[in-house]
């Protein structure tokens, strides 16, 4: 069984591999403190020691602290958080996590806000990372090319539904592009290989589900979403802000429902002349094993009944076998035999997309 310090160190390594020196440093310090019998870290995280590694305890913990920073409740810690505005930093520029030591200020926040942080651990990770659109959009283009039909998009683990609006952005390689040149968000310089950007795409209907959906139009929803973006990653924060602006003008329904119930309902109401696409990204680990089995069984059963006029696709971006990268995998029924096809490999936040199809 993985120990609590090992769990935290695993997350620290993940933050290091994905470009957050601040979170790497703080999580290593938390793990060191746990191993040394630190009273506060043990009191806050100890009751969660049995939480499965897939529940991302480290990120839930850091998100709870980040929300205190974003709401101005931790001004001394805010100077290390690039996500905090000038008001939260007391008018000072953000400090460097590589040259200064954020741990004393972080420990003070744990002491002052222990109860709030403990309560915040109940909040599941709701990253809704918009960078994943760079990997998912070419997958939808592939489905459109092979079926010739408008897409009925259904996403599980939608959070605020930001990635349901992935057709509203601009995507560019060295030789091709897709999307509105005036789009608020542009993905450029992220592709290795050439996705099918010569293909048109029509999303006829977009809808998602989540156990705890977030309303991206509210101040509380925006803070929650920002709290799960690592605060020293300015590009991710900028992408989120652009996606929030898009969400204000492009509607997308996210229903409060468990995916195991919702997916069969959506598959049962498939539409002639549209291809239903079940989409998800970095969500599978948060779904209990039995529910995953129900989702898989319902998709495969619907796939067996799919036709050329009513095809079904399953597009997923989830950790690969090595856990270092995510695989973008497509299964298509009606226009194909449902075999798995690796379309791309990418980072968990979609930093680089290695297109393979």
CSV table of C-alpha atoms in Angstrom, one decimal:
chain,number,residue,atom,x,y,z
A,1,UNK,CA,0.0,0.0,0.0
A,2,UNK,CA,1.2,3.5,-0.9
A,3,UNK,CA,2.0,5.6,2.2
A,4,UNK,CA,0.8,9.1,2.6
A,5,UNK,CA,4.2,10.7,2.1
A,6,UNK,CA,4.7,8.5,-1.0
A,7,UNK,CA,1.4,9.6,-2.4
A,8,UNK,CA,2.4,13.2,-1.9
A,9,UNK,CA,5.8,12.7,-3.5
A,10,UNK,CA,4.2,11.0,-6.4
A,11,UNK,CA,2.1,14.1,-7.0
A,12,UNK,CA,5.3,16.3,-6.6
A,13,UNK,CA,7.0,14.3,-9.3
A,14,UNK,CA,4.0,14.8,-11.5
A,15,UNK,CA,4.1,18.5,-11.0
A,16,UNK,CA,7.8,18.5,-11.7
A,17,UNK,CA,7.3,16.6,-14.9
A,18,UNK,CA,4.6,19.0,-16.1
A,19,UNK,CA,6.4,22.2,-15.3
A,20,UNK,CA,5.4,23.5,-11.9
A,21,UNK,CA,8.5,24.1,-9.7
A,22,UNK,CA,6.4,25.8,-7.1
A,23,UNK,CA,4.1,22.8,-6.5
A,24,UNK,CA,7.0,20.4,-6.7
A,25,UNK,CA,8.8,22.3,-4.0
A,26,UNK,CA,5.8,22.7,-1.7
A,27,UNK,CA,4.7,19.1,-2.1
A,28,UNK,CA,8.2,17.7,-1.4
A,29,UNK,CA,8.2,19.9,1.7
A,30,UNK,CA,4.8,18.5,2.8
A,31,UNK,CA,6.0,15.0,2.3
A,32,UNK,CA,9.2,15.7,4.3
A,33,UNK,CA,7.0,17.2,7.1
A,34,UNK,CA,4.7,14.2,7.1
A,35,UNK,CA,7.7,11.9,7.5
A,36,UNK,CA,9.0,14.0,10.3
A,37,UNK,CA,5.7,13.8,12.2
A,38,UNK,CA,4.6,17.3,11.4
A,39,UNK,CA,1.5,18.1,13.5
A,40,UNK,CA,-0.4,20.2,11.0
A,41,UNK,CA,0.3,18.2,7.8
A,42,UNK,CA,-0.6,15.0,9.7
A,43,UNK,CA,-3.8,16.6,11.2
A,44,UNK,CA,-4.9,17.8,7.7
A,45,UNK,CA,-3.9,14.9,5.5
A,46,UNK,CA,-3.8,12.0,7.9
A,47,UNK,CA,-7.5,11.3,7.9
A,48,UNK,CA,-7.3,11.0,4.1
A,49,UNK,CA,-4.3,8.6,4.1
A,50,UNK,CA,-6.5,5.7,2.8
A,51,UNK,CA,-7.8,7.8,-0.2
A,52,UNK,CA,-6.9,6.0,-3.4
A,53,UNK,CA,-3.9,7.5,-5.3
A,54,UNK,CA,-6.2,8.1,-8.3
A,55,UNK,CA,-8.3,10.6,-6.3
A,56,UNK,CA,-5.4,13.1,-6.5
A,57,UNK,CA,-5.2,14.0,-2.8
A,58,UNK,CA,-2.2,16.2,-3.4
A,59,UNK,CA,-4.0,18.3,-6.0
A,60,UNK,CA,-7.1,18.5,-3.8
A,61,UNK,CA,-4.9,19.7,-1.0
A,62,UNK,CA,-3.1,22.3,-3.1
A,63,UNK,CA,-6.4,23.4,-4.6
A,64,UNK,CA,-7.9,24.1,-1.2
A,65,UNK,CA,-4.8,26.3,-0.3
A,66,UNK,CA,-4.9,28.0,-3.7
A,67,UNK,CA,-8.5,29.0,-3.1
A,68,UNK,CA,-7.4,30.8,0.0
A,69,UNK,CA,-4.8,32.7,-2.0
A,70,UNK,CA,-7.3,33.6,-4.8
A,71,UNK,CA,-9.8,35.0,-2.4
A,72,UNK,CA,-7.3,37.1,-0.6
A,73,UNK,CA,-7.2,35.1,2.7
A,74,UNK,CA,-3.5,34.2,2.4
A,75,UNK,CA,-1.7,37.4,1.4
A,76,UNK,CA,1.7,36.4,2.6
A,77,UNK,CA,1.6,33.2,0.6
A,78,UNK,CA,0.2,35.0,-2.4
A,79,UNK,CA,3.6,36.6,-3.2
A,80,UNK,CA,4.7,33.1,-4.5
A,81,UNK,CA,1.5,32.6,-6.6
A,82,UNK,CA,1.6,34.0,-10.0
A,83,UNK,CA,-2.1,33.4,-10.3
A,84,UNK,CA,-2.8,36.0,-7.5
A,85,UNK,CA,-3.5,39.6,-8.5
A,86,UNK,CA,-1.6,42.6,-7.2
A,87,UNK,CA,-4.2,43.1,-4.5
A,88,UNK,CA,-3.7,39.6,-3.2
A,89,UNK,CA,0.1,40.1,-3.2
A,90,UNK,CA,-0.1,43.5,-1.5
A,91,UNK,CA,1.1,45.2,-4.6
A,92,UNK,CA,4.3,43.1,-4.8
A,93,UNK,CA,5.5,41.1,-7.8
A,94,UNK,CA,5.3,37.3,-7.5
A,95,UNK,CA,8.3,35.8,-5.8
A,96,UNK,CA,10.3,33.0,-7.4
A,97,UNK,CA,9.8,29.5,-6.1
A,98,UNK,CA,13.3,28.6,-7.2
A,99,UNK,CA,15.2,31.4,-5.3
A,100,UNK,CA,12.9,32.0,-2.3
A,101,UNK,CA,11.4,29.6,0.2
A,102,UNK,CA,7.6,29.5,0.2
A,103,UNK,CA,7.3,26.8,2.8
A,104,UNK,CA,7.2,29.1,6.0
A,105,UNK,CA,4.3,31.1,4.5
A,106,UNK,CA,2.6,27.9,3.3
A,107,UNK,CA,2.9,26.4,6.8
A,108,UNK,CA,1.5,29.5,8.4
A,109,UNK,CA,-1.6,29.2,6.1
A,110,UNK,CA,-2.0,25.6,7.2
A,111,UNK,CA,-2.0,26.7,10.8
A,112,UNK,CA,-4.4,29.6,10.3
A,113,UNK,CA,-6.9,27.9,8.0
A,114,UNK,CA,-6.7,24.3,9.1
A,115,UNK,CA,-10.5,23.7,9.3
A,116,UNK,CA,-11.1,25.4,5.9
A,117,UNK,CA,-8.4,23.3,4.2
A,118,UNK,CA,-9.7,20.1,5.7
A,119,UNK,CA,-13.2,20.9,4.4
A,120,UNK,CA,-11.7,21.8,1.1
A,121,UNK,CA,-10.3,18.3,0.7
A,122,UNK,CA,-13.8,17.0,0.0
A,123,UNK,CA,-13.8,19.0,-3.3
A,124,UNK,CA,-12.8,16.7,-6.1
A,125,UNK,CA,-10.3,17.9,-8.7
A,126,UNK,CA,-12.0,20.0,-11.3
A,127,UNK,CA,-9.2,21.1,-13.6
A,128,UNK,CA,-11.3,21.3,-16.8
A,129,UNK,CA,-7.9,21.8,-18.5
A,130,UNK,CA,-8.6,23.6,-21.8
A,131,UNK,CA,-5.2,22.6,-23.2
A,132,UNK,CA,-6.6,19.2,-23.8
A,133,UNK,CA,-8.7,20.6,-26.6
A,134,UNK,CA,-5.6,20.6,-28.8
A,135,UNK,CA,-5.6,16.8,-28.6
A,136,UNK,CA,-9.4,16.2,-28.7
A,137,UNK,CA,-10.3,18.5,-31.6
A,138,UNK,CA,-8.4,16.5,-34.2
A,139,UNK,CA,-10.1,13.4,-32.8
A,140,UNK,CA,-13.5,14.9,-33.6
A,141,UNK,CA,-12.2,16.0,-37.1
A,142,UNK,CA,-11.2,12.3,-37.6
A,143,UNK,CA,-14.7,11.2,-36.7
A,144,UNK,CA,-16.3,13.8,-39.0
A,145,UNK,CA,-14.1,12.8,-41.9
A,146,UNK,CA,-14.9,9.1,-41.5
A,147,UNK,CA,-18.7,9.5,-41.1
A,148,UNK,CA,-19.5,12.7,-43.0
A,149,UNK,CA,-22.0,13.5,-40.3
A,150,UNK,CA,-22.6,16.3,-37.8
A,151,UNK,CA,-21.5,15.4,-34.2
A,152,UNK,CA,-23.7,14.9,-31.2
A,153,UNK,CA,-21.1,15.5,-28.5
A,154,UNK,CA,-21.5,13.9,-25.1
A,155,UNK,CA,-18.8,14.3,-22.5
A,156,UNK,CA,-18.4,12.7,-19.1
A,157,UNK,CA,-16.5,14.4,-16.3
A,158,UNK,CA,-17.3,17.8,-18.0
A,159,UNK,CA,-16.7,20.0,-14.9
A,160,UNK,CA,-17.7,23.4,-16.3
A,161,UNK,CA,-18.1,22.2,-19.8
A,162,UNK,CA,-15.3,24.2,-21.2
A,163,UNK,CA,-14.0,21.4,-23.4
A,164,UNK,CA,-17.4,20.9,-24.9
A,165,UNK,CA,-16.7,24.2,-26.7
A,166,UNK,CA,-13.5,23.0,-28.3
A,167,UNK,CA,-14.7,24.0,-31.8
A,168,UNK,CA,-14.6,27.7,-30.9
A,169,UNK,CA,-10.8,27.9,-30.8
A,170,UNK,CA,-8.0,28.3,-33.4
A,171,UNK,CA,-5.5,25.5,-34.1
A,172,UNK,CA,-2.3,25.9,-36.1
A,173,UNK,CA,0.6,23.8,-37.3
A,174,UNK,CA,3.4,25.0,-39.5
A,175,UNK,CA,1.6,24.0,-42.6
A,176,UNK,CA,-2.1,24.1,-41.8
A,177,UNK,CA,-4.8,25.5,-39.5
A,178,UNK,CA,-8.3,25.1,-38.4
A,179,UNK,CA,-10.8,27.5,-36.8
A,180,UNK,CA,-11.7,31.2,-36.6
A,181,UNK,CA,-8.5,33.4,-37.1
A,182,UNK,CA,-10.2,35.8,-34.6
A,183,UNK,CA,-10.7,33.2,-31.9
A,184,UNK,CA,-9.8,34.2,-28.4
A,185,UNK,CA,-7.7,31.1,-27.9
A,186,UNK,CA,-5.2,29.8,-30.4
A,187,UNK,CA,-3.2,26.6,-30.1
A,188,UNK,CA,0.0,27.1,-32.1
A,189,UNK,CA,3.4,25.4,-31.9
A,190,UNK,CA,2.0,22.3,-30.0
A,191,UNK,CA,1.7,19.8,-32.8
A,192,UNK,CA,4.2,17.2,-34.0
A,193,UNK,CA,2.7,15.8,-37.2
A,194,UNK,CA,-0.3,17.0,-39.2
A,195,UNK,CA,-3.8,16.5,-37.8
A,196,UNK,CA,-6.7,16.6,-40.4
A,197,UNK,CA,-7.2,20.3,-40.4
A,198,UNK,CA,-8.6,20.2,-43.9
A,199,UNK,CA,-11.8,18.7,-42.5
A,200,UNK,CA,-14.9,20.7,-41.6
A,201,UNK,CA,-16.8,20.0,-38.4
A,202,UNK,CA,-20.3,20.7,-37.2
A,203,UNK,CA,-21.3,20.1,-33.6
A,204,UNK,CA,-25.0,19.8,-33.8
A,205,UNK,CA,-25.5,19.3,-30.0
A,206,UNK,CA,-23.2,19.5,-27.0
A,207,UNK,CA,-24.0,18.2,-23.6
A,208,UNK,CA,-22.0,16.8,-20.6
A,209,UNK,CA,-22.4,15.3,-17.1
A,210,UNK,CA,-20.5,15.6,-13.9
A,211,UNK,CA,-21.1,14.6,-10.3
A,212,UNK,CA,-20.5,18.2,-9.2
A,213,UNK,CA,-20.8,20.5,-12.3
A,214,UNK,CA,-19.4,24.0,-12.0
A,215,UNK,CA,-21.2,27.1,-13.3
A,216,UNK,CA,-18.4,29.0,-15.2
A,217,UNK,CA,-20.5,32.2,-15.2
A,218,UNK,CA,-20.3,32.7,-11.4
A,219,UNK,CA,-17.4,34.2,-9.4
A,220,UNK,CA,-17.4,31.1,-7.2
A,221,UNK,CA,-17.2,28.8,-10.2
A,222,UNK,CA,-14.3,30.8,-11.7
A,223,UNK,CA,-12.3,30.7,-8.5
A,224,UNK,CA,-12.9,27.0,-8.2
A,225,UNK,CA,-11.6,26.4,-11.7
A,226,UNK,CA,-8.6,28.7,-11.2
A,227,UNK,CA,-7.7,27.0,-7.9
A,228,UNK,CA,-7.0,23.7,-9.7
A,229,UNK,CA,-4.6,25.4,-12.2
A,230,UNK,CA,-1.1,25.3,-10.9
A,231,UNK,CA,-0.4,29.0,-10.0
A,232,UNK,CA,3.0,29.3,-11.6
A,233,UNK,CA,1.7,28.3,-15.0
A,234,UNK,CA,0.7,31.5,-16.7
A,235,UNK,CA,-0.1,30.0,-20.1
A,236,UNK,CA,-2.6,27.6,-18.5
A,237,UNK,CA,-4.3,30.4,-16.6
A,238,UNK,CA,-4.5,32.5,-19.8
A,239,UNK,CA,-6.1,29.6,-21.6
A,240,UNK,CA,-8.6,29.2,-18.8
A,241,UNK,CA,-9.5,32.9,-18.9
A,242,UNK,CA,-10.0,32.8,-22.7
A,243,UNK,CA,-12.2,29.7,-22.4
A,244,UNK,CA,-14.3,31.3,-19.7
A,245,UNK,CA,-15.0,34.2,-22.0
A,246,UNK,CA,-16.0,31.7,-24.7
A,247,UNK,CA,-18.4,30.0,-22.3
A,248,UNK,CA,-20.2,33.3,-21.7
A,249,UNK,CA,-21.4,33.3,-25.4
A,250,UNK,CA,-21.6,29.6,-26.4
A,251,UNK,CA,-24.1,27.5,-24.4
A,252,UNK,CA,-23.4,24.0,-23.2
A,253,UNK,CA,-25.5,22.0,-20.8
A,254,UNK,CA,-23.7,20.0,-18.0
A,255,UNK,CA,-26.0,17.8,-16.0
A,256,UNK,CA,-25.5,16.7,-12.5
A,257,UNK,CA,-25.4,13.0,-12.9
A,258,UNK,CA,-23.1,9.9,-12.4
A,259,UNK,CA,-21.6,8.9,-15.8
A,260,UNK,CA,-22.7,5.3,-15.3
A,261,UNK,CA,-26.4,6.3,-15.4
A,262,UNK,CA,-26.1,9.2,-17.8
A,263,UNK,CA,-24.2,7.5,-20.7
A,264,UNK,CA,-26.8,4.8,-21.3
A,265,UNK,CA,-29.5,7.4,-21.3
A,266,UNK,CA,-27.7,9.4,-23.9
A,267,UNK,CA,-26.9,6.4,-26.0
A,268,UNK,CA,-30.5,5.3,-26.0
A,269,UNK,CA,-31.6,8.6,-27.6
A,270,UNK,CA,-29.2,8.6,-30.5
A,271,UNK,CA,-30.3,10.6,-33.6
A,272,UNK,CA,-30.4,9.5,-37.3
A,273,UNK,CA,-28.0,11.5,-39.4
A,274,UNK,CA,-25.7,12.4,-36.5
A,275,UNK,CA,-22.7,10.6,-35.0
A,276,UNK,CA,-22.8,10.4,-31.2
A,277,UNK,CA,-19.3,10.9,-29.7
A,278,UNK,CA,-18.7,10.0,-26.1
A,279,UNK,CA,-15.7,12.1,-25.0
A,280,UNK,CA,-13.6,12.3,-21.9
A,281,UNK,CA,-10.1,13.4,-20.8
A,282,UNK,CA,-8.2,12.6,-17.6
A,283,UNK,CA,-11.4,11.5,-15.8
A,284,UNK,CA,-11.3,7.7,-15.9
A,285,UNK,CA,-9.2,7.5,-12.8
A,286,UNK,CA,-11.8,9.3,-10.7
A,287,UNK,CA,-14.6,6.9,-11.7
A,288,UNK,CA,-15.1,3.8,-9.5
A,289,UNK,CA,-14.2,0.5,-11.2
A,290,UNK,CA,-17.8,-0.9,-11.3
A,291,UNK,CA,-19.1,2.3,-12.8
A,292,UNK,CA,-16.3,2.2,-15.5
A,293,UNK,CA,-17.4,-1.3,-16.3
A,294,UNK,CA,-21.0,-0.1,-16.7
A,295,UNK,CA,-20.0,2.7,-19.0
A,296,UNK,CA,-17.8,0.5,-21.1
A,297,UNK,CA,-20.5,-2.2,-21.4
A,298,UNK,CA,-23.1,0.4,-22.4
A,299,UNK,CA,-20.9,1.9,-25.1
A,300,UNK,CA,-19.9,-1.4,-26.6
A,301,UNK,CA,-23.5,-2.6,-26.6
A,302,UNK,CA,-24.6,0.6,-28.4
A,303,UNK,CA,-21.6,0.2,-30.7
A,304,UNK,CA,-22.8,-3.2,-31.7
A,305,UNK,CA,-26.1,-1.7,-32.7
A,306,UNK,CA,-24.7,1.3,-34.5
A,307,UNK,CA,-25.3,1.8,-38.2
A,308,UNK,CA,-23.9,4.0,-41.0
A,309,UNK,CA,-26.7,6.5,-40.5
A,310,UNK,CA,-26.4,6.4,-36.7
A,311,UNK,CA,-22.7,5.7,-35.9
A,312,UNK,CA,-21.1,5.9,-32.4
A,313,UNK,CA,-17.6,7.0,-31.5
A,314,UNK,CA,-15.7,6.8,-28.2
A,315,UNK,CA,-12.9,9.4,-28.0
A,316,UNK,CA,-10.8,9.4,-24.9
A,317,UNK,CA,-7.7,11.0,-23.7
A,318,UNK,CA,-6.4,9.1,-20.7
A,319,UNK,CA,-3.0,8.1,-19.2
A,320,UNK,CA,-1.1,5.6,-21.3
A,321,UNK,CA,0.6,2.5,-20.0
A,322,UNK,CA,3.7,4.4,-18.7
A,323,UNK,CA,1.5,7.1,-17.0
A,324,UNK,CA,4.1,9.7,-18.3
A,325,UNK,CA,1.9,10.7,-21.2
A,326,UNK,CA,-1.8,10.5,-22.2
A,327,UNK,CA,-3.0,8.5,-25.1
A,328,UNK,CA,-5.8,9.8,-27.4
A,329,UNK,CA,-7.7,6.7,-28.5
A,330,UNK,CA,-10.7,6.4,-30.8
A,331,UNK,CA,-13.2,3.6,-31.3
A,332,UNK,CA,-15.7,4.0,-34.0
A,333,UNK,CA,-18.8,1.9,-34.8
A,334,UNK,CA,-21.1,2.1,-37.8
A,335,UNK,CA,-18.5,3.6,-40.0
A,336,UNK,CA,-15.8,1.2,-38.7
A,337,UNK,CA,-15.6,-2.0,-36.6
A,338,UNK,CA,-15.0,-0.4,-33.2
A,339,UNK,CA,-11.3,-1.4,-33.0
A,340,UNK,CA,-9.1,0.8,-30.8
A,341,UNK,CA,-6.9,3.3,-32.7
A,342,UNK,CA,-4.2,5.4,-31.2
A,343,UNK,CA,-4.6,8.9,-32.7
A,344,UNK,CA,-2.1,10.8,-30.6
A,345,UNK,CA,0.1,11.0,-27.5
A,346,UNK,CA,0.2,14.2,-25.5
A,347,UNK,CA,0.9,15.6,-22.1
A,348,UNK,CA,-1.8,15.6,-19.4
A,349,UNK,CA,-2.4,19.3,-20.1
A,350,UNK,CA,-2.1,18.9,-23.8
A,351,UNK,CA,1.3,20.7,-24.1
A,352,UNK,CA,2.6,18.8,-27.1
A,353,UNK,CA,0.4,16.7,-29.3
A,354,UNK,CA,2.2,13.9,-31.2
A,355,UNK,CA,-0.3,13.2,-34.0
A,356,UNK,CA,0.0,9.5,-35.1
A,357,UNK,CA,-3.2,8.7,-37.1
